[in-house]
């Protein structure tokens, strides 16, 4: 198989994102990503099954962590792909990218997860030969910062 064009790679990332069962379960959908800037964002809507505190009507912390981890991981995948460049053949790139996994993640819950819509953004802090560090933020529909995350991914 030959190296995909940027448009084909974008379609591939969109497919990977939408194929994650838990991502579909919480309704997280890819909003945008920029190959050049190595940024990615996704959004989801409040749904009764995502509530952690039904007295306060706020998101479950696990949903917040899932959104941060997913966006950070896909952002890391884009960055790792670009880091490998032309030095590695497509088959080896694919093998490394499909093994990408979270090795460490810190979540800071800054405000209760209130809102009707949420956007999670990810950007790259560092890309190495085997590790990628991503920074993620979750905002509600009032643009309040709900949570941040920093994660390290192995590829």
Backbone as a ProteinNet text record, in pm:
[ID]
protein_1_A
[PRIMARY]
XXXXXXXXXXXXXXXXXXXXXXXXXXXXXXXXXXXXXXXXXXXXXXXXXXXXXXXXXXXXXXXXXXXXXXXXXXXXXXXXXXXXXXXXXXXXXXXXXXXXXXXXXXXXXXXXXXXXXXXXXXXXXXXXXXXXXXXXXXXXXXXXXXXXXXXXXXX
[TERTIARY]
84.1	0	88.8	48	129	83.9	171.1	145.6	20.5	-70.5	-191.2	-162.4	-245.9	-238.9	-288.2	-265.9	-319.2	-471.2	-542.9	-688.9	-724.8	-651.9	-677.2	-642.2	-534.3	-497.6	-604.5	-655.7	-763.5	-885.1	-922.9	-1036.3	-1009	-884.8	-846.1	-861	-814.5	-825.3	-972.7	-1052.8	-1196.4	-1260.3	-1220.6	-1273	-1231.2	-1104.6	-1054.8	-1132.7	-1150.4	-1221	-1363.6	-1434.9	-1576.2	-1594.8	-1488.6	-1498.5	-1477.8	-1440	-1416.8	-1553	-1587.4	-1721.5	-1760.3	-1670.7	-1705.7	-1724.2	-1649.5	-1664.7	-1806.4	-1851.4	-1988.5	-2089.5	-2061	-2153.3	-2176.6	-2071.9	-2090.2	-2127.4	-2126.9	-2167.6	-2058.3	-1933.5	-1821.2	-1800.8	-1794.5	-1774.3	-1662.7	-1587	-1474.9	-1527.3	-1468.9	-1511.9	-1416.4	-1287.1	-1188.9	-1050.8	-963.2	-823.1	-736.3	-617.9	-524.5	-394.8	-363.4	-240.8	-116.7	-114.7	2.6	26	-79.8	-69.2	-71.6	-106	-116.9	-214.5	-333.2	-440.6	-563.6	-648.2	-769.2	-875.1	-1000.5	-1108.3	-1227	-1301.7	-1421.5	-1527.6	-1652.6	-1759.9	-1862.1	-1939.9	-2049.5	-2154.3	-2273.9	-2386.3	-2417.2	-2473	-2517.9	-2627.5	-2621.9	-2714.3	-2739.4	-2861.4	-2888.8	-2797.2	-2753.5	-2667.7	-2524	-2490.7	-2355.5	-2346.2	-2457.5	-2462.5	-2398.8	-2313.9	-2252.2	-2320.6	-2359.1	-2428.2	-2565.8	-2666.8	-2799.3	-2868.1	-2821.9	-2877.1	-2835.3	-2715	-2659.5	-2663.8	-2697.9	-2703.4	-2568.5	-2461.9	-2328.3	-2270.7	-2177.5	-2113	-2040	-2037.8	-1956.4	-1809.3	-1725.7	-1582.4	-1519.6	-1571.2	-1518.9	-1546.8	-1659	-1690.9	-1592.5	-1565.2	-1468.4	-1331.4	-1286.6	-1156.3	-1152.4	-1263.2	-1269.8	-1253.8	-1324.9	-1313.4	-1170.1	-1109.6	-972.1	-874.9	-887	-797.4	-812.1	-934.2	-959.1	-901.6	-930.1	-880	-727.2	-671.9	-526.4	-461.6	-521.9	-467.1	-469.9	-580.5	-588.9	-498.2	-483.8	-390	-247.8	-217.5	-86.1	-62.2	-165.9	-152.4	-114.7	-179.9	-149.1	-4.6	36.7	172.9	277	249.1	342.8	357.7	246.4	248	339.3	323.5	406.1	552	575.6	713.4	788	717	781.8	819.3	746.7	780.4	811.2	905.5	943	1048.8	1097.7	1205.8	1158.3	1027.4	970.7	866.4	865.5	768	626.2	527.7	386.3	344.6	386.2	346.6	395.3	519.1	571.1	500.3	469.9	395.9	262.3	190.5	60	75.2	174.6	195.3	222.5	297.6	325.7	203.3	129.1	12.9	-99.6	-119.7	-229.4	-195.6	-70.1	-30.7	-29.4	-56.7	-52.4	-142.7	-88.7	-166.9	-123.8	-215	-189.7	-101.4	8.8	92.8	82.2	33.4	15	-81.5	-171	-261.2	-298.5	-294.7	-337.1	-456.7	-561.3	-680.6	-699	-722	-756.9	-900	-988.4	-1128.9	-1140.9	-1169.7	-1164.9	-1300.9	-1405.3	-1542.1	-1634.9	-1751.2	-1849.4	-1886.4	-1908.9	-1939.9	-2082.7	-2112.9	-2247.1	-2246.8	-2356.3	-2371.9	-2454.5	-2488.5	-2563.9	-2473.9	-2361.3	-2268.2	-2126	-2037.1	-1899.1	-1804.7	-1691.1	-1587.2	-1456.6	-1388	-1259.1	-1152.9	-1048.7	-940.1	-810.9	-731.2	-601.3	-491.7	-376.6	-259.5	-137.2	-32.1	89.6	187.2	239.7	345	483.4	494.2	623.7	602.9	682.5	681.8	823.7	839.5	968.7	963.5	1067.2	1073.1	976.9	936	843.7	729.8	744.4	643.9	593.2	465.2	403.9	333.9	348.3	280.4	177.5	52.2	-58.2	-115.3	-170.7	-242	-385.1	-482.7	-622	-701.1	-807.6	-897.5	-1041.2	-1129.4	-1271.8	-1345	-1422.9	-1501.9	-1649.4	-1733.6	-1877.6	-1926.3	-2058.9	-2116.5	-2109.7	-2072.2	-2049.2	-1899.4	-1822.8	-1677.5	-1605.3	-1668.2	-1601.6	-1510.9	-1391.8	-1296.5	-1338.5	-1380.1	-1429.9	-1315.7	-1225.9	-1116.7	-1001.2	-882.3	-764.3	-701.3	-622.8	-550.9	-416.2	-323.3	-193.3	-168.4	-134	-116	6	63.8	176.4	130.4	162.6	122.6	246.3	247.8	356.5	311.8	402.1	371	485.7
-117.8	0	124.3	226.1	347.3	452.9	548.3	658.6	736.3	765.9	840.4	988.5	1051.9	1197.4	1259.1	1389.2	1452.6	1435.3	1445.2	1428	1284.1	1187.8	1046.9	1019.1	1080.7	1062.3	1122.1	1239	1301.9	1209.3	1152	1058.6	937.3	890.2	775.9	809.7	927.6	969.5	983.2	1042.2	1054.9	917.9	820.5	684.5	617.4	633.7	576.4	634.9	766.9	835.9	782.8	775.4	734.4	585.7	506.1	361.1	320.2	411.5	377.3	362.7	242.4	220.2	313.8	338.8	423.5	568.6	610.3	744.8	760.3	658.7	661.8	662.1	586.8	576.9	712	790.5	920.7	1031.5	1000	1097.7	1195.3	1160.3	1246.6	1239.9	1356.4	1358.9	1456.9	1417.7	1499.5	1632	1738.9	1872.8	1927.6	1919.5	1973.2	1923.2	1914	1896.6	1953.8	1995	2061.2	1981.4	1921	1841.8	1925.7	2044.6	2131.7	2176.3	2222.7	2274	2163	2040.9	1925.8	1955	2001.2	2026	1947.9	1917	1841.8	1884.2	1887.6	1915.5	1825.2	1798	1715.3	1777	1744.5	1800.4	1692.5	1718.2	1630.5	1710.6	1655	1720	1649.9	1725.7	1666.9	1565.7	1456	1345.8	1287.8	1248.5	1197.4	1082.3	998.8	886.5	928.5	1055.9	1106.2	1178.2	1188.6	1259.9	1176	1240.1	1173.7	1211.4	1335.7	1385.6	1433.2	1347.9	1380.9	1490	1515	1624.8	1760.2	1765.7	1890.5	1895.6	1782.3	1771.6	1805.1	1739.9	1764.2	1635	1652.5	1538.7	1449.5	1321.7	1225.6	1253.7	1245.5	1268.8	1174	1052.7	956.5	998.1	1063.7	1115	1226	1312	1419.9	1360.4	1264.1	1201	1129.2	1064.3	994.6	1092	1204.6	1304.6	1356.5	1387.8	1438.2	1334.5	1210.7	1103.6	1076.3	1073.2	1043.9	1153.5	1277.4	1389.4	1395.5	1376.6	1376.4	1265.5	1148	1033.3	1050.6	1101.7	1123.7	1238.1	1339.2	1447.6	1391.3	1303	1239	1153.9	1086.6	1003.4	1088.8	1202.8	1293.8	1342.8	1379.5	1428.8	1319.7	1198.9	1087.4	1057.2	1058.7	1034.5	1136.7	1262.4	1366.1	1352.8	1314	1298	1189.6	1081.4	970.5	1010	1103.8	1156.8	1048.9	1079.1	986.7	885.9	894	805.6	662	645.1	514.1	481.2	357.3	314.2	312.9	321.1	327.6	209.1	87.7	-31	-23.2	21.2	34.9	148.6	257.9	368	317	244.1	190.9	102.9	15.8	-73	6.7	113.7	196.2	276.2	329.4	411.4	330.6	207	127.6	77.7	85.2	46.8	166	286.8	406.1	388.8	418.9	404.6	503.8	531.4	623.9	555.1	619.6	565.4	646.8	770.5	853.4	965.2	998.3	1110.4	1173.5	1303.5	1380.2	1464	1461	1541.4	1636.4	1762.1	1861.7	1905	1872.1	1910.6	2049.7	2148.3	2287	2344.4	2296.7	2342.4	2224.7	2227.7	2121.7	2120.4	2002.2	1985.3	2022.3	2149.6	2198.7	2256.6	2235.5	2290.6	2196.6	2242.4	2160.1	2101.9	2171	2128.3	2147.2	2059.5	2063.8	2047.7	2116.9	2106.6	2072	1974.7	1931.4	1956.8	2032	2065.5	1999.9	1956.8	1899.1	1963.7	1978.6	2028.3	1953.3	1959.7	1885	1972	1914.9	1982.7	1936.2	1804.6	1749.2	1620.1	1602.5	1477.4	1423.5	1301.3	1235.1	1116.1	1033.7	916.7	805.8	803.2	699	753	874.2	932.7	1065.9	1092.3	1220.6	1271.3	1399.8	1461	1560.2	1540.7	1626.2	1704.4	1819.3	1903.2	1917.3	1893.6	1897.4	1989.4	2048.5	2132.8	2099.5	2101.3	2081.8	2208.8	2265.6	2386.8	2355.1	2428	2413.2	2517.3	2521.4	2611.8	2759.4	2786.7	2925.3	2959	2870.7	2883.3	2883.1	2820.9	2804	2682.2	2695.2	2584.4	2488.1	2368.7	2267.4	2180.3	2139	2049.7	2062.1	2030.9	2022.1	1885.4	1846.2	1720.4	1731.4	1655.2	1638.6	1488.8	1439.3	1295.1	1262.1	1147.7	1094.7	967.5	959	845.6	779.6	648	569.8	525.4	536.7	486.7	406.6
0	0	0	-73.9	-84.3	16.8	38.4	131.4	86.6	180.1	140.6	120.2	41.6	26.3	157.1	179.4	301.1	314.5	204.6	209.6	247.7	194.1	228.1	374.4	424.2	564.1	655.6	617.3	694.9	701.6	588.9	584.1	672.2	671.9	755.1	904.2	944.8	1085.1	1124.4	1037.2	1063.7	1083.7	1001.6	1013.3	1143.1	1179.9	1305.4	1422.8	1420.4	1528.2	1541.6	1431.7	1436.6	1459.9	1444.3	1466.3	1611.6	1700	1840.6	1909	1954.6	2010.5	2124.7	2218.8	2332.2	2289.2	2187.9	2132.4	2076	2003.1	1950.6	2064.8	2170.4	2284.5	2351.8	2366.4	2432.3	2333.3	2204.7	2104.2	2064.1	2093	2056.9	1906	1842.1	1697.6	1662.3	1563.7	1519.2	1465.7	1513.9	1473.2	1367.7	1396.4	1303.4	1342.5	1243.7	1277.4	1167.4	1208.2	1119.2	1120.3	1005.6	994.5	1019.5	962.6	974.6	1119.1	1185.1	1321.6	1426.4	1383.6	1473.9	1587.3	1549.1	1644.9	1602	1698.2	1670.5	1770.8	1727.4	1821.2	1792.2	1897.3	1887	1976.8	1948.7	2030.2	2061.7	2165.8	2201.8	2277.2	2281.4	2347.4	2478.8	2571	2696.7	2666.1	2736	2715.3	2854.5	2887.6	3022.8	3066.3	2972.8	3013.1	3044	3020.1	3048.3	3182.7	3253	3379.5	3490.2	3569.3	3683.2	3813.2	3822.4	3940.9	3896.1	3915.7	3865.4	3948.1	4068.6	4147.7	4089.5	4039.1	3985.3	3831.6	3767.1	3621	3556.2	3607.5	3553.1	3496.6	3404.5	3338.7	3438.3	3406.8	3481.6	3451.5	3552	3533.4	3432.8	3423.5	3326.4	3183	3160.6	3026.9	2990.4	3086.1	3063.6	3030.7	3110.6	3087.9	2953.2	2916.7	2787.7	2672.3	2679.3	2572.8	2562.5	2676.1	2676.4	2621.3	2665.5	2622	2472.5	2424.5	2283.3	2194.5	2228.4	2148.6	2156.8	2275.7	2290	2209.2	2211.4	2138.6	1987.9	1936.4	1791.2	1748.2	1833.1	1803.8	1801.6	1896.6	1901	1777.2	1728.9	1609.5	1488.1	1474.9	1363.7	1374.7	1495.4	1516.1	1492.1	1538.5	1517.7	1369.1	1298.9	1154.1	1086.3	1121.7	1061.1	1102.1	1225.9	1275.5	1197.9	1167.2	1095.8	953.5	894.5	761.9	659.4	573.5	467.2	507	630.7	675.2	698.8	716.2	747.8	642.9	597	497.2	553.3	464.3	502.9	588.7	553.8	631.2	775.2	794.2	930.6	1005.2	934.5	997.1	1051	967.3	1008.8	1132.1	1133.2	1248.1	1375	1363.8	1482	1525	1428.9	1462.3	1525.8	1481.1	1538.4	1679.1	1717.2	1853.5	1948.4	1898.6	1981.9	2103.4	2220.5	2342.4	2448.9	2538.3	2649.3	2752.8	2790.3	2897	3025.1	3012.8	3131.9	3096.3	3189.5	3166.2	3299.2	3299.5	3416.4	3375.2	3455.5	3430.3	3547.4	3516.6	3617.5	3591.6	3684.6	3677.4	3739.8	3658.3	3703.4	3741.7	3675.2	3702.9	3682.5	3745	3718.1	3569.7	3516.2	3374.6	3340.7	3351.3	3317.8	3177.4	3105.9	2972.5	2886.9	2770.4	2674.9	2567.1	2539.7	2435.6	2487.8	2445	2491.7	2373.1	2378.8	2276.4	2346.2	2291	2344	2238.2	2274.1	2182.4	2228.6	2132.1	2163.3	2081.2	2142.4	2070.9	2122.3	2046.7	2078	2156.5	2263	2338.1	2293.5	2262.4	2221	2144	2039.5	1962.6	1960.8	2009.6	2004.1	1909.9	1914.4	1826.6	1866.8	1993.3	2041.2	2126.2	2178.4	2266.2	2212	2237.4	2203	2328.8	2358.4	2471.5	2416.7	2459	2414.7	2532	2499.7	2597.3	2547.5	2633.3	2593.7	2685.8	2631.2	2710	2672.3	2772.3	2749.8	2792.6	2698.8	2724.2	2706	2778.7	2758.9	2657.7	2636.2	2537.7	2579.1	2701.7	2745.7	2742.2	2679.9	2667.1	2801.8	2902	3031.8	3023.8	3078.9	3082.5	3192.7	3153.1	3245.8	3300	3209	3249.7	3151	3201.8	3115.9	3136.5	3039.5	3051.1	2982.2	3031.6	2967.3	2963.4	2845.8	2831.9	2747.7	2777.9	2702.9	2632.2	2504.3	2422.2	2363	2364.1	2304.3	2166.4	2068.4	1934	1879
[MASK]
+++++++++++++++++++++++++++++++++++++++++++++++++++++++++++++++++++++++++++++++++++++++++++++++++++++++++++++++++++++++++++++++++++++++++++++++++++++++++++

